[in-house]
Amino acid sequence: MSSNDQDSEQPHPGGPPVPAWLRDLAAAASKMEINPLAQPPAHGGRASAVLVLFADQAPGADQAYPAAPDAGPQAHPAATAANRFDLLFIQRSADLRLHAGQPAFPGGAIDAADDGPVAAALREAAEEVGVDPAGVDVVGTLPELFIPRTGFRVVPVLAWWREPCAVAPVDPAEVAAVERVSVSELADPATRVMVRGPGGYLSPAFRVKGMLIWGFTAVLVDRLLALAGWERPWDTAKVIDL
């Protein structure tokens, strides 16, 4: 599915329509380059999907492009409130066999009954934290990515939370916490570090709201920030060991 497959131009009852900046981001992300290490193999791997869910913390205001927090005086007025746009994250339970304790986007394996990755991502978000699919507008899907350590083939589903609802872990044995993290927090150089994982592999990470977002999720956030033009210079020499 591409961003053009959705009728995002039309207003939706009960909430604002998909903003133009998110349609632009979906179009750019659908063609993003994939690191060779994240290229899915020709065969094998478990098909899965995650929901990359953007929301507006100030619905009703002008949906300007969320410029960097240090945007100059000529920036659109909404640039002074860049933290109004956020992303939904979960923190997985420490007792899980895979990805224990890790922050992540809502999501999971695509079941046989799911009608593809979009349906799977929406179902998982509902089952994990209570997101109502009726209040979500899917904007597009990103290229499938591979997580070698766990063997998951992941399709990120980019979406707009038109009607945000209260969310919380549905099953604490699976999800320990839920957080909405603003674009400005993620783009803040002070929150950004590199992490050194097993084998010495370095990758970007984010320290926000008491969480260390790393691995697949952090790499995806890093790419979205760059594609959207939100990335700010940060110290890539700041490395912490997992």
Short mmCIF file of C-alpha atoms in Angstrom, two decimals:
data_model
loop_
_atom_site.label_atom_id
_atom_site.label_comp_id
_atom_site.label_asym_id
_atom_site.label_seq_id
_atom_site.Cartn_x
_atom_site.Cartn_y
_atom_site.Cartn_z
CA MET A 1 0.00 0.00 0.00
CA SER A 2 1.30 3.46 -0.79
CA SER A 3 0.28 6.82 0.63
CA ASN A 4 -1.78 7.38 -2.51
CA ASP A 5 -4.00 4.43 -1.69
CA GLN A 6 -5.64 6.29 1.17
CA ASP A 7 -8.28 8.98 0.81
CA SER A 8 -6.27 11.24 3.11
CA GLU A 9 -7.40 14.44 1.45
CA GLN A 10 -10.92 14.15 2.84
CA PRO A 11 -11.76 15.25 6.37
CA HIS A 12 -12.92 12.51 8.70
CA PRO A 13 -15.70 12.90 11.25
CA GLY A 14 -14.46 12.96 14.82
CA GLY A 15 -10.92 14.11 14.16
CA PRO A 16 -8.51 15.93 11.86
CA PRO A 17 -7.55 14.44 8.49
CA VAL A 18 -4.10 13.07 7.73
CA PRO A 19 -1.78 16.10 7.57
CA ALA A 20 0.17 16.83 4.40
CA TRP A 21 3.55 16.43 6.15
CA LEU A 22 2.68 12.85 7.10
CA ARG A 23 1.63 12.01 3.54
CA ASP A 24 4.98 13.41 2.35
CA LEU A 25 6.84 11.35 4.94
CA ALA A 26 4.98 8.19 3.93
CA ALA A 27 5.88 8.75 0.29
CA ALA A 28 9.56 9.26 1.12
CA ALA A 29 9.70 6.34 3.56
CA SER A 30 8.11 3.94 1.08
CA LYS A 31 11.23 4.35 -1.08
CA MET A 32 13.85 4.53 1.66
CA GLU A 33 17.15 2.70 1.25
CA ILE A 34 17.55 -0.40 3.38
CA ASN A 35 20.75 -1.33 5.14
CA PRO A 36 22.02 -4.63 3.68
CA LEU A 37 21.93 -6.12 7.18
CA ALA A 38 18.17 -5.44 7.30
CA GLN A 39 17.37 -6.87 3.86
CA PRO A 40 14.93 -9.79 4.23
CA PRO A 41 16.26 -13.13 2.98
CA ALA A 42 14.76 -14.73 -0.09
CA HIS A 43 13.15 -17.37 2.10
CA GLY A 44 12.36 -17.87 5.76
CA GLY A 45 11.64 -15.54 8.62
CA ARG A 46 8.38 -14.86 10.43
CA ALA A 47 6.12 -12.27 8.81
CA SER A 48 5.11 -9.49 11.19
CA ALA A 49 4.05 -5.84 11.29
CA VAL A 50 4.33 -2.83 13.59
CA LEU A 51 2.15 0.28 13.85
CA VAL A 52 4.07 3.56 13.58
CA LEU A 53 1.32 5.78 14.94
CA PHE A 54 1.58 9.58 14.84
CA ALA A 55 -0.85 11.76 16.79
CA ASP A 56 -1.53 15.43 17.40
CA GLN A 57 -1.51 16.59 21.01
CA ALA A 58 -3.20 19.86 20.01
CA PRO A 59 -6.06 18.85 17.70
CA GLY A 60 -7.80 21.76 16.06
CA ALA A 61 -4.64 23.84 15.65
CA ASP A 62 -2.99 24.39 12.28
CA GLN A 63 -1.34 21.11 11.27
CA ALA A 64 1.94 22.63 10.17
CA TYR A 65 4.99 20.58 9.45
CA PRO A 66 6.61 19.87 12.85
CA ALA A 67 9.79 21.86 12.35
CA ALA A 68 12.79 21.45 14.61
CA PRO A 69 12.34 22.99 18.08
CA ASP A 70 15.08 25.55 17.34
CA ALA A 71 13.43 26.74 14.11
CA GLY A 72 14.00 30.42 13.41
CA PRO A 73 11.53 33.26 13.81
CA GLN A 74 10.35 32.91 10.21
CA ALA A 75 9.13 29.36 10.85
CA HIS A 76 5.43 28.63 10.89
CA PRO A 77 3.90 29.45 14.31
CA ALA A 78 3.25 25.77 14.94
CA ALA A 79 7.02 25.22 14.94
CA THR A 80 7.09 26.71 18.44
CA ALA A 81 4.93 23.79 19.56
CA ALA A 82 6.75 20.99 17.76
CA ASN A 83 6.14 18.65 20.67
CA ARG A 84 2.43 18.52 19.80
CA PHE A 85 3.12 15.66 17.37
CA ASP A 86 4.08 12.35 18.93
CA LEU A 87 4.61 8.65 18.38
CA LEU A 88 3.15 5.76 20.36
CA PHE A 89 5.57 3.31 21.99
CA ILE A 90 5.13 0.30 24.21
CA GLN A 91 7.61 -1.30 26.58
CA ARG A 92 7.50 -5.04 26.43
CA SER A 93 7.35 -7.16 29.57
CA ALA A 94 10.67 -8.25 31.04
CA ASP A 95 9.35 -11.83 31.16
CA LEU A 96 8.94 -12.29 27.39
CA ARG A 97 11.11 -14.81 25.56
CA LEU A 98 11.89 -12.37 22.72
CA HIS A 99 12.57 -8.61 22.99
CA ALA A 100 12.12 -8.76 26.78
CA GLY A 101 11.89 -5.31 28.34
CA GLN A 102 12.47 -3.47 25.08
CA PRO A 103 10.57 -0.36 23.98
CA ALA A 104 8.94 -0.94 20.61
CA PHE A 105 6.12 0.07 18.33
CA PRO A 106 2.90 -1.91 18.88
CA GLY A 107 2.88 -4.97 16.67
CA GLY A 108 3.61 -8.63 16.26
CA ALA A 109 3.35 -11.64 14.00
CA ILE A 110 0.88 -11.67 11.11
CA ASP A 111 -1.72 -14.33 11.84
CA ALA A 112 -3.37 -16.48 9.18
CA ALA A 113 -6.66 -14.68 9.82
CA ASP A 114 -5.12 -11.24 9.21
CA ASP A 115 -5.66 -9.57 5.86
CA GLY A 116 -2.00 -8.61 5.51
CA PRO A 117 0.36 -6.39 7.55
CA VAL A 118 -2.02 -3.44 7.95
CA ALA A 119 -4.69 -5.61 9.57
CA ALA A 120 -2.09 -7.30 11.75
CA ALA A 121 -0.60 -4.01 12.97
CA LEU A 122 -4.03 -2.60 13.85
CA ARG A 123 -5.10 -5.82 15.59
CA GLU A 124 -1.91 -6.00 17.63
CA ALA A 125 -2.20 -2.36 18.72
CA ALA A 126 -5.76 -3.03 19.86
CA GLU A 127 -4.84 -6.23 21.68
CA GLU A 128 -1.70 -4.84 23.32
CA VAL A 129 -2.77 -1.38 24.49
CA GLY A 130 -6.39 -0.79 23.44
CA VAL A 131 -5.94 1.39 20.34
CA ASP A 132 -9.30 1.64 18.55
CA PRO A 133 -8.68 0.86 14.84
CA ALA A 134 -11.75 2.97 13.93
CA GLY A 135 -9.82 6.07 15.04
CA VAL A 136 -6.73 5.30 12.97
CA ASP A 137 -6.07 6.27 9.34
CA VAL A 138 -3.40 4.17 7.64
CA VAL A 139 -1.19 6.33 5.42
CA GLY A 140 1.11 3.72 3.91
CA THR A 141 3.53 0.86 4.45
CA LEU A 142 7.30 0.91 4.46
CA PRO A 143 9.63 -1.67 2.89
CA GLU A 144 9.83 -4.96 4.75
CA LEU A 145 12.80 -5.12 7.14
CA PHE A 146 14.55 -8.12 8.68
CA ILE A 147 15.69 -8.58 12.29
CA PRO A 148 18.42 -11.25 12.07
CA ARG A 149 18.62 -11.83 15.83
CA THR A 150 15.00 -12.99 16.08
CA GLY A 151 14.18 -13.89 12.47
CA PHE A 152 11.23 -11.52 12.11
CA ARG A 153 10.38 -9.95 8.76
CA VAL A 154 8.69 -6.67 9.73
CA VAL A 155 6.46 -4.36 7.68
CA PRO A 156 6.17 -0.95 9.37
CA VAL A 157 2.67 0.50 8.91
CA LEU A 158 2.65 4.31 9.01
CA ALA A 159 -0.59 5.74 10.39
CA TRP A 160 -2.35 8.83 11.75
CA TRP A 161 -4.19 8.62 15.08
CA ARG A 162 -7.18 10.69 14.07
CA GLU A 163 -9.08 10.02 17.28
CA PRO A 164 -6.63 9.25 20.10
CA CYS A 165 -8.10 7.24 22.94
CA ALA A 166 -6.86 6.29 26.38
CA VAL A 167 -4.35 3.45 26.13
CA ALA A 168 -2.80 1.14 28.70
CA PRO A 169 -1.31 -2.36 28.77
CA VAL A 170 -4.09 -4.87 28.17
CA ASP A 171 -2.00 -7.83 29.31
CA PRO A 172 0.82 -6.83 31.69
CA ALA A 173 2.48 -10.18 30.98
CA GLU A 174 3.08 -8.93 27.44
CA VAL A 175 3.27 -5.11 27.73
CA ALA A 176 4.67 -3.35 30.80
CA ALA A 177 4.05 0.29 29.83
CA VAL A 178 2.79 2.65 27.12
CA GLU A 179 4.23 6.06 26.25
CA ARG A 180 3.52 8.82 23.74
CA VAL A 181 6.83 10.49 22.89
CA SER A 182 6.92 13.82 21.08
CA VAL A 183 8.81 14.43 17.85
CA SER A 184 10.77 17.18 19.57
CA GLU A 185 11.94 14.82 22.31
CA LEU A 186 13.12 12.25 19.78
CA ALA A 187 14.90 14.90 17.71
CA ASP A 188 16.57 16.50 20.73
CA PRO A 189 20.34 15.86 20.49
CA ALA A 190 20.45 15.44 24.27
CA THR A 191 18.34 12.26 24.06
CA ARG A 192 20.43 10.65 21.33
CA VAL A 193 23.22 8.11 21.84
CA MET A 194 24.81 5.20 20.06
CA VAL A 195 24.60 1.76 21.64
CA ARG A 196 27.11 -1.05 21.30
CA GLY A 197 25.37 -4.38 21.14
CA PRO A 198 26.64 -7.96 21.17
CA GLY A 199 29.49 -8.37 18.72
CA GLY A 200 30.35 -4.68 18.92
CA TYR A 201 27.69 -3.54 16.42
CA LEU A 202 26.87 0.18 16.83
CA SER A 203 23.39 1.59 16.22
CA PRO A 204 21.40 4.72 17.17
CA ALA A 205 19.32 4.87 20.33
CA PHE A 206 17.11 7.32 22.23
CA ARG A 207 16.88 7.94 25.99
CA VAL A 208 13.38 9.29 26.61
CA LYS A 209 10.81 9.02 29.40
CA GLY A 210 12.96 6.58 31.35
CA MET A 211 13.29 4.24 28.37
CA LEU A 212 16.23 3.33 26.18
CA ILE A 213 14.81 2.88 22.69
CA TRP A 214 17.32 0.84 20.69
CA GLY A 215 17.55 -1.91 18.09
CA PHE A 216 15.08 -2.17 15.22
CA THR A 217 12.73 0.45 16.67
CA ALA A 218 15.45 3.06 17.14
CA VAL A 219 16.89 2.48 13.68
CA LEU A 220 13.44 3.04 12.19
CA VAL A 221 12.88 6.22 14.22
CA ASP A 222 16.31 7.46 13.17
CA ARG A 223 15.42 6.95 9.49
CA LEU A 224 12.05 8.68 9.85
CA LEU A 225 13.61 11.70 11.55
CA ALA A 226 16.12 12.02 8.71
CA LEU A 227 13.56 11.54 5.94
CA ALA A 228 11.20 14.08 7.49
CA GLY A 229 13.93 16.68 7.93
CA TRP A 230 13.58 16.65 11.74
CA GLU A 231 17.06 15.29 12.47
CA ARG A 232 19.38 17.69 14.28
CA PRO A 233 23.15 17.37 14.65
CA TRP A 234 24.00 15.10 17.58
CA ASP A 235 27.06 13.48 19.12
CA THR A 236 27.47 10.06 17.51
CA ALA A 237 30.63 9.56 19.58
CA LYS A 238 28.46 9.19 22.71
CA VAL A 239 28.38 5.38 23.04
CA ILE A 240 26.89 3.21 25.76
CA ASP A 241 27.16 -0.58 26.07
CA LEU A 242 24.03 -2.68 26.34
#
